[in-house]
Short mmCIF file of C-alpha atoms in Angstrom, two decimals:
data_model
loop_
_atom_site.label_atom_id
_atom_site.label_comp_id
_atom_site.label_asym_id
_atom_site.label_seq_id
_atom_site.Cartn_x
_atom_site.Cartn_y
_atom_site.Cartn_z
CA UNK W 1 0.00 0.00 0.00
CA UNK W 2 0.96 3.64 -0.40
CA UNK W 3 0.71 6.08 2.50
CA UNK W 4 0.50 9.86 2.18
CA UNK W 5 2.79 11.61 4.69
CA UNK W 6 1.49 15.13 4.37
CA UNK W 7 3.68 17.42 6.46
CA UNK W 8 5.95 16.23 9.29
CA UNK W 9 8.20 19.10 10.35
CA UNK W 10 8.45 20.42 6.79
CA UNK W 11 7.70 24.06 6.06
CA UNK W 12 7.18 26.24 3.04
CA UNK W 13 4.70 26.83 0.26
CA UNK W 14 2.34 23.91 -0.25
CA UNK W 15 2.98 22.19 3.09
CA UNK W 16 -0.38 21.71 4.88
CA UNK W 17 -0.42 22.98 8.46
CA UNK W 18 -4.01 23.74 9.47
CA UNK W 19 -6.71 21.08 9.87
CA UNK W 20 -8.44 22.44 6.78
CA UNK W 21 -5.30 22.21 4.65
CA UNK W 22 -4.56 18.68 5.91
CA UNK W 23 -8.12 17.66 5.13
CA UNK W 24 -7.89 19.07 1.61
CA UNK W 25 -4.73 17.09 0.88
CA UNK W 26 -6.26 13.97 2.45
CA UNK W 27 -9.24 14.23 0.12
CA UNK W 28 -6.98 14.55 -2.92
CA UNK W 29 -4.89 11.56 -1.80
CA UNK W 30 -8.13 9.60 -1.40
CA UNK W 31 -9.19 10.56 -4.93
CA UNK W 32 -5.85 9.25 -6.22
CA UNK W 33 -6.55 5.85 -4.65
CA UNK W 34 -4.56 6.18 -1.41
CA UNK W 35 -6.26 4.99 1.78
CA UNK W 36 -3.65 5.64 4.48
CA UNK W 37 -2.49 8.95 5.98
CA UNK W 38 0.38 9.99 8.21
CA UNK W 39 0.36 13.53 9.56
CA UNK W 40 1.73 15.81 12.26
CA UNK W 41 -0.77 18.17 13.90
CA UNK W 42 0.32 21.77 14.40
CA UNK W 43 -0.67 24.35 16.99
CA UNK W 44 -1.90 27.87 16.29
CA UNK W 45 1.68 29.06 15.79
CA UNK W 46 2.38 26.29 13.26
CA UNK W 47 4.60 24.20 15.57
CA UNK W 48 4.27 20.44 15.82
CA UNK W 49 2.18 19.35 18.77
CA UNK W 50 0.56 16.30 20.32
CA UNK W 51 -1.75 18.27 22.58
CA UNK W 52 -5.36 17.19 22.65
CA UNK W 53 -7.23 20.02 20.95
CA UNK W 54 -5.09 20.51 17.81
CA UNK W 55 -4.56 16.75 17.44
CA UNK W 56 -8.26 16.02 17.74
CA UNK W 57 -9.03 18.82 15.27
CA UNK W 58 -6.59 17.53 12.65
CA UNK W 59 -7.85 13.95 12.88
CA UNK W 60 -11.50 15.01 12.79
CA UNK W 61 -11.00 17.26 9.77
CA UNK W 62 -9.27 14.51 7.79
CA UNK W 63 -11.91 11.94 8.67
CA UNK W 64 -14.70 14.28 7.65
CA UNK W 65 -13.00 15.02 4.32
CA UNK W 66 -11.94 11.42 3.60
CA UNK W 67 -13.83 8.97 5.83
CA UNK W 68 -12.47 5.99 3.89
CA UNK W 69 -8.91 6.69 5.01
CA UNK W 70 -6.97 5.43 8.03
CA UNK W 71 -5.32 8.29 9.89
CA UNK W 72 -1.93 7.97 11.58
CA UNK W 73 -0.03 10.44 13.75
CA UNK W 74 3.71 10.87 14.25
CA UNK W 75 4.81 10.84 17.92
CA UNK W 76 8.47 11.87 17.68
CA UNK W 77 10.12 12.72 21.00
CA UNK W 78 11.35 16.03 19.53
CA UNK W 79 7.78 17.34 19.56
CA UNK W 80 7.30 19.74 22.49
CA UNK W 81 7.26 19.39 25.42
CA UNK W 82 9.40 16.24 25.20
CA UNK W 83 9.13 12.64 26.43
CA UNK W 84 7.27 13.10 29.77
CA UNK W 85 4.89 15.65 28.32
CA UNK W 86 4.44 13.40 25.30
CA UNK W 87 2.99 10.57 27.38
CA UNK W 88 0.57 13.00 29.03
CA UNK W 89 -0.48 14.41 25.67
CA UNK W 90 -1.04 10.96 24.13
CA UNK W 91 -3.16 9.93 27.10
CA UNK W 92 -5.29 13.05 26.71
CA UNK W 93 -6.51 12.56 23.14
CA UNK W 94 -10.29 12.42 22.87
CA UNK W 95 -10.28 11.59 19.17
CA UNK W 96 -7.96 8.64 18.68
CA UNK W 97 -6.05 8.05 15.44
CA UNK W 98 -6.10 4.62 13.84
CA UNK W 99 -2.38 4.22 14.49
CA UNK W 100 0.72 6.11 15.54
CA UNK W 101 4.35 5.79 14.53
CA UNK W 102 6.82 5.19 17.37
CA UNK W 103 10.59 5.43 16.87
CA UNK W 104 12.57 2.56 18.39
CA UNK W 105 15.59 4.87 18.77
CA UNK W 106 13.72 6.82 21.47
CA UNK W 107 14.25 5.59 25.05
CA UNK W 108 10.57 5.54 26.06
CA UNK W 109 9.33 3.78 22.91
CA UNK W 110 8.10 0.74 24.92
CA UNK W 111 6.08 3.00 27.24
CA UNK W 112 4.50 4.79 24.27
CA UNK W 113 3.68 1.46 22.61
CA UNK W 114 2.14 0.12 25.82
CA UNK W 115 -0.03 3.22 26.21
CA UNK W 116 -1.25 2.88 22.63
CA UNK W 117 -2.07 -0.79 23.22
CA UNK W 118 -4.14 0.12 26.28
CA UNK W 119 -6.00 2.71 24.21
CA UNK W 120 -6.62 0.30 21.32
CA UNK W 121 -4.52 2.39 18.91
CA UNK W 122 -2.31 0.64 16.38
CA UNK W 123 1.45 1.12 16.25
CA UNK W 124 3.85 1.53 13.35
CA UNK W 125 7.24 0.53 14.78
CA UNK W 126 9.83 2.90 13.33
CA UNK W 127 13.22 1.24 12.74
CA UNK W 128 16.07 3.42 11.49
CA UNK W 129 18.98 1.02 11.92
CA UNK W 130 20.00 -2.55 12.62
CA UNK W 131 20.42 -1.47 16.24
CA UNK W 132 16.77 -0.39 16.34
CA UNK W 133 15.78 -3.72 14.79
CA UNK W 134 17.77 -5.58 17.45
CA UNK W 135 16.00 -3.65 20.21
CA UNK W 136 12.60 -4.18 18.61
CA UNK W 137 13.11 -7.94 18.37
CA UNK W 138 14.47 -8.18 21.94
CA UNK W 139 11.38 -6.48 23.36
CA UNK W 140 9.21 -9.50 22.44
CA UNK W 141 6.37 -7.17 21.50
CA UNK W 142 3.01 -8.43 20.29
CA UNK W 143 2.34 -7.99 16.55
CA UNK W 144 2.31 -4.36 15.47
CA UNK W 145 0.19 -2.67 12.80
CA UNK W 146 3.29 -2.56 10.62
CA UNK W 147 7.03 -2.04 10.76
CA UNK W 148 8.44 1.15 9.29
CA UNK W 149 11.94 0.72 7.90
CA UNK W 150 13.03 4.35 7.77
CA UNK W 151 16.14 5.57 5.98
CA UNK W 152 17.86 8.94 6.42
CA UNK W 153 18.71 11.56 3.81
CA UNK W 154 21.72 9.63 2.51
CA UNK W 155 23.01 7.74 -0.50
CA UNK W 156 23.35 3.95 -0.70
CA UNK W 157 20.97 2.96 2.07
CA UNK W 158 20.41 -0.55 0.64
CA UNK W 159 23.00 -2.29 2.85
CA UNK W 160 21.31 -1.04 6.03
CA UNK W 161 17.88 -2.04 4.68
CA UNK W 162 19.27 -5.52 4.00
CA UNK W 163 20.63 -5.80 7.54
CA UNK W 164 17.33 -4.72 9.08
CA UNK W 165 15.30 -7.13 6.93
CA UNK W 166 17.64 -10.00 7.84
CA UNK W 167 17.35 -9.19 11.55
CA UNK W 168 13.54 -9.13 11.39
CA UNK W 169 13.42 -12.35 9.40
CA UNK W 170 15.73 -14.18 11.80
CA UNK W 171 13.55 -13.08 14.72
CA UNK W 172 10.43 -14.34 12.96
CA UNK W 173 8.74 -10.94 12.77
CA UNK W 174 6.01 -11.17 10.15
CA UNK W 175 4.33 -7.77 10.36
CA UNK W 176 3.75 -5.89 7.09
CA UNK W 177 6.71 -3.64 6.24
CA UNK W 178 6.56 -0.06 5.01
CA UNK W 179 9.90 1.10 3.60
CA UNK W 180 10.53 4.79 3.11
CA UNK W 181 13.39 7.26 2.94
CA UNK W 182 14.01 10.96 3.41
CA UNK W 183 15.53 13.46 1.01
CA UNK W 184 17.75 11.74 -1.54
CA UNK W 185 16.75 8.28 -0.31
CA UNK W 186 12.99 8.87 -0.62
CA UNK W 187 12.48 7.82 -4.24
CA UNK W 188 15.04 4.97 -4.25
CA UNK W 189 13.33 3.50 -1.18
CA UNK W 190 9.90 3.90 -2.74
CA UNK W 191 11.03 2.19 -5.94
CA UNK W 192 12.59 -0.67 -3.96
CA UNK W 193 9.38 -1.07 -1.96
CA UNK W 194 7.31 -1.22 -5.14
CA UNK W 195 9.66 -3.79 -6.69
CA UNK W 196 9.71 -5.99 -3.58
CA UNK W 197 6.00 -5.83 -2.75
CA UNK W 198 6.44 -3.69 0.37
CA UNK W 199 4.39 -0.67 1.36
CA UNK W 200 5.86 2.82 1.15
CA UNK W 201 4.93 6.43 1.66
CA UNK W 202 5.50 9.83 0.12
CA UNK W 203 4.66 13.45 0.83
CA UNK W 204 6.27 16.63 2.04
CA UNK W 205 7.38 14.96 5.29
CA UNK W 206 9.84 12.82 3.32
CA UNK W 207 10.92 14.93 0.35
CA UNK W 208 10.23 18.07 -1.64
CA UNK W 209 11.25 16.86 -5.10
CA UNK W 210 9.84 14.61 -7.82
CA UNK W 211 11.62 11.52 -9.17
CA UNK W 212 13.34 13.60 -11.87
CA UNK W 213 14.73 16.00 -9.26
CA UNK W 214 12.42 18.91 -9.99
CA UNK W 215 10.77 20.70 -7.08
CA UNK W 216 7.37 19.45 -5.98
CA UNK W 217 4.76 22.19 -5.74
CA UNK W 218 2.35 20.22 -3.56
CA UNK W 219 1.60 16.83 -2.04
CA UNK W 220 -0.58 16.00 -5.04
CA UNK W 221 2.39 15.94 -7.40
CA UNK W 222 4.40 13.73 -5.03
CA UNK W 223 1.57 11.26 -4.44
CA UNK W 224 0.69 11.13 -8.13
CA UNK W 225 4.29 10.28 -9.05
CA UNK W 226 4.47 7.59 -6.37
CA UNK W 227 1.15 6.11 -7.47
CA UNK W 228 2.49 5.85 -11.03
CA UNK W 229 5.56 3.94 -9.79
CA UNK W 230 3.39 1.56 -7.75
CA UNK W 231 0.98 0.93 -10.61
CA UNK W 232 3.84 0.32 -13.06
CA UNK W 233 5.13 -2.36 -10.67
CA UNK W 234 1.66 -3.89 -10.37
CA UNK W 235 1.34 -2.95 -6.71
CA UNK W 236 -1.89 -1.83 -5.00
CA UNK W 237 -2.21 1.64 -3.52
CA UNK W 238 -4.70 0.65 -0.81
#
């Protein structure tokens, strides 16, 4: 499947920030055949937040605009006010997302995952390295919604992807895998995912350029290009 990652901590023209702008991009992604969202709510000043009111507003707006779509939220520890405040914020949501992404390179990842399990919210386990994969496998976690293999803005990320996949296979982890990159690794990772039958994602959170290197003017252009790659490989978008 293909996931639309609409904003993250990106900024600039075309990056959706308000609930209305996120909802508009969600509806367009839905019209292109995508059924999964990943977004980062923002507060009134445009900063990333996990506080209840802006998070609830973003989720509600997207569900009203595209009720067929699953909505996921990023929970990075860098989002103010930090790890302790993050747990309090996550516990305070009144409108729950379908899933959240949790980075295994963050110390309190197990606590965040446990809280989500108690709330009945799915988890995308974010793995950035073989070390993250080792920690994930050692935790003996129950099955997750999916595993995110996440690559940095760097060239030649294939060896690290191979190491992570081998680690997960050896440990018998069978969750669906979503492979994605950032910056220069975004399109190579998406192409590899399409070729290998994995899920992937695209949007302004991961890159601001099209496969040919030209600047992307909006999420629509990014998602359309990714959908073309998936369809050419015979892979489903939903």
